[in-house]
Short mmCIF file of C-alpha atoms and ligand atoms in Angstrom, two decimals:
data_model
loop_
_atom_site.label_atom_id
_atom_site.label_comp_id
_atom_site.label_asym_id
_atom_site.label_seq_id
_atom_site.Cartn_x
_atom_site.Cartn_y
_atom_site.Cartn_z
CA UNK A 1 -25.15 -4.95 5.07
CA UNK A 2 -26.76 -1.54 4.58
CA UNK A 3 -24.45 0.84 6.42
CA UNK A 4 -27.23 3.42 6.69
CA UNK A 5 -25.15 6.39 5.52
CA UNK A 6 -26.32 6.84 1.93
CA UNK A 7 -26.64 10.56 1.16
CA UNK A 8 -24.30 11.68 3.96
CA UNK A 9 -21.24 13.82 3.19
CA UNK A 10 -17.66 13.00 4.16
CA UNK A 11 -14.37 14.86 4.14
CA UNK A 12 -11.53 12.43 3.40
CA UNK A 13 -8.10 14.01 3.81
CA UNK A 14 -5.01 12.77 1.96
CA UNK A 15 -7.27 10.53 -0.10
CA UNK A 16 -6.00 10.37 -3.68
CA UNK A 17 -3.97 7.19 -3.03
CA UNK A 18 -3.33 4.46 -0.51
CA UNK A 19 -5.29 4.07 2.71
CA UNK A 20 -7.11 7.42 2.39
CA UNK A 21 -8.31 6.41 -1.06
CA UNK A 22 -9.42 3.03 0.31
CA UNK A 23 -11.58 4.87 2.85
CA UNK A 24 -12.97 7.23 0.20
CA UNK A 25 -13.87 4.32 -2.11
CA UNK A 26 -15.63 2.37 0.64
CA UNK A 27 -17.61 5.41 1.78
CA UNK A 28 -18.59 6.16 -1.84
CA UNK A 29 -19.71 2.54 -2.25
CA UNK A 30 -22.01 3.12 0.74
CA UNK A 31 -23.51 6.12 -1.10
CA UNK A 32 -21.62 8.90 0.70
CA UNK A 33 -20.78 12.13 -1.19
CA UNK A 34 -17.17 13.20 -0.77
CA UNK A 35 -14.90 16.16 -0.32
CA UNK A 36 -11.58 14.65 -1.33
CA UNK A 37 -8.19 16.17 -0.60
CA UNK A 38 -4.54 15.60 -1.54
CA UNK A 39 -1.70 17.91 -2.59
CA UNK A 40 -1.14 16.68 -6.15
CA UNK A 41 -4.04 17.80 -8.36
CA UNK A 42 -3.47 15.25 -11.13
CA UNK A 43 -3.84 12.08 -9.04
CA UNK A 44 -6.61 13.73 -7.03
CA UNK A 45 -8.69 14.54 -10.12
CA UNK A 46 -8.09 11.06 -11.58
CA UNK A 47 -9.22 9.37 -8.34
CA UNK A 48 -12.27 11.64 -8.05
CA UNK A 49 -13.29 10.88 -11.64
CA UNK A 50 -12.97 7.12 -11.06
CA UNK A 51 -15.02 7.27 -7.86
CA UNK A 52 -17.76 9.36 -9.53
CA UNK A 53 -17.94 6.94 -12.46
CA UNK A 54 -17.94 3.81 -10.28
CA UNK A 55 -20.25 4.86 -7.46
CA UNK A 56 -22.32 7.77 -8.84
CA UNK A 57 -21.65 10.00 -5.83
CA UNK A 58 -20.74 13.68 -5.78
CA UNK A 59 -16.98 14.28 -5.31
CA UNK A 60 -15.62 17.78 -4.67
CA UNK A 61 -11.82 18.01 -4.85
CA UNK A 62 -9.49 20.37 -2.98
CA UNK A 63 -5.80 20.16 -3.92
CA UNK A 64 -4.01 21.45 -0.82
CA UNK A 65 -1.52 20.55 1.88
CA UNK A 66 -3.75 19.55 4.77
CA UNK A 67 -0.93 20.21 7.25
CA UNK A 68 -0.73 23.93 6.38
CA UNK A 69 -3.07 26.59 7.80
CA UNK A 70 -4.04 27.79 4.29
CA UNK A 71 -4.55 24.27 2.97
CA UNK A 72 -6.74 23.32 5.90
CA UNK A 73 -8.79 26.52 5.54
CA UNK A 74 -9.45 25.76 1.84
CA UNK A 75 -10.43 22.16 2.59
CA UNK A 76 -12.70 23.12 5.48
CA UNK A 77 -14.41 25.82 3.39
CA UNK A 78 -15.42 23.13 0.89
CA UNK A 79 -16.42 20.71 3.64
CA UNK A 80 -18.78 22.92 5.62
CA UNK A 81 -21.40 20.81 7.40
CA UNK A 82 -19.90 17.36 6.70
CA UNK A 83 -21.30 14.37 8.59
CA UNK A 84 -18.11 12.30 8.41
CA UNK A 85 -14.42 13.20 8.75
CA UNK A 86 -11.49 10.93 7.92
CA UNK A 87 -8.17 12.52 8.90
CA UNK A 88 -4.96 11.43 7.24
CA UNK A 89 -1.62 12.85 6.04
CA UNK A 90 1.80 11.55 5.09
CA UNK A 91 3.94 10.12 7.90
CA UNK A 92 7.14 11.76 9.24
CA UNK A 93 10.57 10.58 8.01
CA UNK A 94 12.51 7.79 9.76
CA UNK A 95 15.74 8.37 11.70
CA UNK A 96 17.58 7.84 14.96
CA UNK A 97 16.50 9.27 18.35
CA UNK A 98 19.49 11.67 18.28
CA UNK A 99 18.70 13.03 14.77
CA UNK A 100 15.80 15.29 15.62
CA UNK A 101 15.71 18.81 17.03
CA UNK A 102 12.80 20.94 18.20
CA UNK A 103 11.86 22.01 14.66
CA UNK A 104 11.63 18.38 13.50
CA UNK A 105 9.33 17.55 16.40
CA UNK A 106 7.17 20.64 15.77
CA UNK A 107 6.79 19.64 12.09
CA UNK A 108 5.77 16.07 13.03
CA UNK A 109 3.38 17.27 15.72
CA UNK A 110 1.86 19.75 13.26
CA UNK A 111 1.28 17.10 10.60
CA UNK A 112 0.23 14.06 12.61
CA UNK A 113 -1.22 15.47 15.83
CA UNK A 114 -2.23 19.14 15.59
CA UNK A 115 -3.66 18.90 12.04
CA UNK A 116 -6.17 16.14 12.88
CA UNK A 117 -7.01 17.92 16.14
CA UNK A 118 -7.68 21.21 14.27
CA UNK A 119 -9.86 19.34 11.74
CA UNK A 120 -11.86 17.69 14.53
CA UNK A 121 -12.29 21.02 16.34
CA UNK A 122 -13.57 22.58 13.10
CA UNK A 123 -16.21 19.94 12.29
CA UNK A 124 -17.34 18.87 15.77
CA UNK A 125 -19.65 21.85 16.47
CA UNK A 126 -21.67 21.16 13.29
CA UNK A 127 -21.88 17.43 14.06
CA UNK A 128 -22.97 18.11 17.65
CA UNK A 129 -25.66 20.54 16.43
CA UNK A 130 -27.01 17.84 14.09
CA UNK A 131 -26.76 15.16 16.78
CA UNK A 132 -24.85 12.84 14.42
CA UNK A 133 -21.25 12.56 13.29
CA UNK A 134 -18.45 10.08 12.64
CA UNK A 135 -14.73 10.79 12.84
CA UNK A 136 -11.99 8.30 11.98
CA UNK A 137 -8.32 9.18 12.32
CA UNK A 138 -5.76 7.15 10.38
CA UNK A 139 -2.83 6.77 12.80
CA UNK A 140 -0.45 3.80 12.89
CA UNK A 141 0.24 0.43 14.47
CA UNK A 142 3.19 2.24 16.05
CA UNK A 143 0.72 3.54 18.66
CA UNK A 144 0.49 -0.03 20.06
CA UNK A 145 3.99 -1.26 19.27
CA UNK A 146 6.68 1.35 18.62
CA UNK A 147 8.62 1.30 15.36
CA UNK A 148 12.09 2.32 16.63
CA UNK A 149 13.19 4.29 13.54
CA UNK A 150 9.90 6.22 13.45
CA UNK A 151 10.37 8.16 16.69
CA UNK A 152 8.71 11.29 15.28
CA UNK A 153 5.65 9.29 14.25
CA UNK A 154 5.54 7.34 17.54
CA UNK A 155 5.54 10.64 19.45
CA UNK A 156 3.03 12.61 17.39
CA UNK A 157 0.54 9.78 17.03
CA UNK A 158 0.66 8.98 20.74
CA UNK A 159 -0.31 12.62 21.41
CA UNK A 160 -3.24 12.42 19.00
CA UNK A 161 -4.35 9.14 20.59
CA UNK A 162 -4.45 10.79 24.01
CA UNK A 163 -6.55 13.69 22.71
CA UNK A 164 -9.02 11.33 21.03
CA UNK A 165 -9.34 9.13 24.14
CA UNK A 166 -10.74 12.01 26.18
CA UNK A 167 -12.58 13.92 23.47
CA UNK A 168 -14.43 10.85 22.15
CA UNK A 169 -16.00 10.47 25.58
CA UNK A 170 -17.01 14.15 25.69
CA UNK A 171 -18.92 14.04 22.39
CA UNK A 172 -20.32 10.48 22.42
CA UNK A 173 -23.51 11.63 24.15
CA UNK A 174 -24.16 14.03 21.24
CA UNK A 175 -24.32 11.22 18.67
CA UNK A 176 -20.75 11.74 17.49
CA UNK A 177 -18.17 8.95 17.56
CA UNK A 178 -14.41 9.35 17.22
CA UNK A 179 -12.18 6.32 16.65
CA UNK A 180 -8.68 5.68 15.34
CA UNK A 181 -7.57 3.10 12.76
CA UNK A 182 -4.04 1.77 13.24
CA UNK A 183 -2.56 0.35 10.03
CA UNK A 184 0.17 -2.25 10.07
CA UNK A 185 1.90 -2.85 6.75
CA UNK A 186 -0.38 -2.22 3.78
CA UNK A 187 0.40 -2.47 0.09
CA UNK A 188 0.53 1.25 -0.75
CA UNK A 189 3.13 3.59 -2.28
CA UNK A 190 4.50 4.16 1.23
CA UNK A 191 5.13 0.43 1.69
CA UNK A 192 6.92 0.30 -1.68
CA UNK A 193 9.12 3.24 -0.72
CA UNK A 194 10.01 1.63 2.65
CA UNK A 195 10.80 -1.67 0.89
CA UNK A 196 12.92 0.19 -1.67
CA UNK A 197 14.94 1.68 1.22
CA UNK A 198 15.51 -1.81 2.70
CA UNK A 199 16.43 -3.29 -0.68
CA UNK A 200 19.08 -0.58 -1.23
CA UNK A 201 20.43 -0.76 2.33
CA UNK A 202 20.72 -4.58 2.29
CA UNK A 203 21.64 -5.01 -1.39
CA UNK A 204 18.63 -7.28 -2.03
CA UNK A 205 15.85 -7.06 -4.61
CA UNK A 206 12.56 -5.26 -3.93
CA UNK A 207 10.76 -8.64 -4.02
CA UNK A 208 13.19 -10.08 -1.47
CA UNK A 209 12.66 -7.07 0.82
CA UNK A 210 8.90 -7.57 0.57
CA UNK A 211 9.10 -11.32 1.21
CA UNK A 212 11.32 -10.66 4.22
CA UNK A 213 8.75 -8.25 5.67
CA UNK A 214 5.76 -10.47 4.85
CA UNK A 215 7.41 -13.20 6.94
CA UNK A 216 7.01 -10.96 10.02
CA UNK A 217 3.21 -10.84 9.54
CA UNK A 218 1.21 -13.88 10.75
CA UNK A 219 -1.26 -13.35 7.87
CA UNK A 220 1.76 -13.78 5.54
CA UNK A 221 0.95 -10.76 3.40
CA UNK A 222 0.45 -7.01 3.36
CA UNK A 223 -3.03 -5.58 3.98
CA UNK A 224 -4.96 -3.94 1.17
CA UNK A 225 -6.47 -0.47 0.95
CA UNK A 226 -9.84 -2.13 0.23
CA UNK A 227 -9.77 -4.05 3.53
CA UNK A 228 -8.75 -0.89 5.35
CA UNK A 229 -11.51 1.13 3.67
CA UNK A 230 -14.17 -1.42 4.59
CA UNK A 231 -13.36 -1.06 8.29
CA UNK A 232 -13.41 2.72 7.92
CA UNK A 233 -16.86 2.66 6.28
CA UNK A 234 -18.17 0.42 9.06
CA UNK A 235 -16.84 2.78 11.76
CA UNK A 236 -18.55 5.65 9.91
CA UNK A 237 -21.81 3.74 9.61
CA UNK A 238 -25.09 3.96 11.44
CA UNK A 239 -24.30 0.50 12.90
CA UNK A 240 -21.16 1.65 14.73
CA UNK A 241 -22.73 4.23 17.03
CA UNK A 242 -21.63 2.33 20.16
CA UNK A 243 -17.95 2.13 19.11
CA UNK A 244 -16.37 5.06 20.96
CA UNK A 245 -12.74 6.08 21.40
CA UNK A 246 -11.30 2.79 20.12
CA UNK A 247 -7.97 2.10 18.47
CA UNK A 248 -8.58 -0.53 15.80
CA UNK A 249 -5.42 -2.35 14.76
CA UNK A 250 -5.33 -3.74 11.20
CA UNK A 251 -2.00 -5.52 10.96
CA UNK A 252 -2.52 -9.19 10.02
CA UNK A 253 -1.53 -10.17 13.57
CA UNK A 254 1.90 -8.50 13.44
CA UNK A 255 1.67 -7.02 16.95
CA UNK A 256 2.16 -10.03 19.22
CA UNK A 257 -0.13 -9.14 22.11
CA UNK A 258 -3.06 -10.78 23.86
CA UNK A 259 -5.05 -7.54 24.15
P1 LIG B 301 0.45 6.79 0.47
O1 LIG B 301 0.08 5.56 -0.26
O2 LIG B 301 1.80 7.37 0.26
O3 LIG B 301 -0.69 7.87 0.19
C1 LIG B 301 -0.64 9.09 0.83
C2 LIG B 301 -1.82 9.94 0.36
O4 LIG B 301 -1.86 11.10 1.17
C3 LIG B 301 -1.68 10.42 -1.07
O5 LIG B 301 -2.98 10.58 -1.62
C4 LIG B 301 -0.99 11.77 -0.90
O6 LIG B 301 -1.21 12.58 -2.04
C5 LIG B 301 -1.70 12.27 0.35
N1 LIG B 301 -0.95 13.23 1.17
C6 LIG B 301 0.26 13.03 1.75
N2 LIG B 301 0.62 14.11 2.45
C7 LIG B 301 -0.41 15.01 2.33
C8 LIG B 301 -0.63 16.31 2.82
N3 LIG B 301 0.30 16.94 3.58
N4 LIG B 301 -1.78 16.96 2.51
C9 LIG B 301 -2.70 16.35 1.73
N5 LIG B 301 -2.55 15.11 1.23
C10 LIG B 301 -1.41 14.45 1.52
O7 LIG B 301 0.39 6.55 2.08
P2 LIG B 301 -0.45 5.45 2.88
O8 LIG B 301 0.34 4.20 2.91
O9 LIG B 301 -1.83 5.45 2.43
O10 LIG B 301 -0.33 6.05 4.38
C11 LIG B 301 -1.33 6.91 4.92
C12 LIG B 301 -0.95 7.16 6.38
O11 LIG B 301 -0.93 5.92 7.09
C13 LIG B 301 0.44 7.80 6.58
O12 LIG B 301 0.40 8.72 7.64
C14 LIG B 301 1.31 6.62 6.95
O13 LIG B 301 2.40 7.00 7.73
C15 LIG B 301 0.31 5.78 7.76
N6 LIG B 301 0.70 4.38 7.78
C16 LIG B 301 0.78 3.65 6.64
C17 LIG B 301 1.16 2.31 6.71
C18 LIG B 301 1.26 1.46 5.46
O14 LIG B 301 1.74 0.33 5.55
N7 LIG B 301 0.84 1.91 4.32
C19 LIG B 301 1.47 1.73 7.94
C20 LIG B 301 1.38 2.50 9.10
C21 LIG B 301 1.01 3.83 9.00
P3 LIG B 301 -0.19 13.80 -2.38
O15 LIG B 301 1.21 13.27 -2.21
O16 LIG B 301 -0.54 14.19 -3.77
O17 LIG B 301 -0.51 14.87 -1.38
#
């Protein structure tokens, strides 16, 4: 399928590894030039070089913390006039409901709610002027089914979801769509680090921890960054102009719900 976005420009945040990289790769495969961001310059430059070599698109890199004011300003300066925005950042740490004080909540809200909102507010005027734009926010399956130990994430991502629900309907008539992608368990560094935590806590091997978790997923396996990226590229495509304000769950059937 021709996604109809060859020659467009996308900002992909937190995209040197994992799900963000999956999105960047799939957009590049569709012929989209990229502004690619992550904090660590080494992995970022390596990913950018691989994407350039594989897909022949232009990739500008900005090594910066997307959750900081300065980092965001640097990224947005390089991404002036983008047609596509993919927001992403690391998730907040796990814990118990009684662990967190106001500062912990402010940090989580900053990273996983206010950062994507600030990015959307920065790029929306340009997209509206052009009469075309696509925004995809990487959130979490925890928006549909809470993950008890991720209370900070559950809270911040629910706030972002509420903002998107209303805003997507305000900009849809201008040719701009905003949707969220909700990952369940995917085989990324984050999944390995969560499995490592379980293996240490339960005194089992990393493989056993993974097998245990795979058994909770009807598909019987973790998702891949490639699968995730393909859905992102479709949502950013010409074909997806009628998909507005949706929360697309990619979890291998793990959330047991009819709707
Ligand atoms: P990952 O494999 O650990 O990759 C994270 C990427 O984001 C890396 O490129 C990292 O590079 C970059 N990054 C992290 N914090 C950043 C920041 N503050 N500014 C700029 N770049 C940043 O993680 P992932 O599994 O792809 O997860 C992506 C998001 O999806 C996270 O919010 C996670 O909570 C959520 N999620 C993931 C899963 C899953 O199973 N994988 C499930 C549900 C939700 P640097 O470290 O160099 O900055």
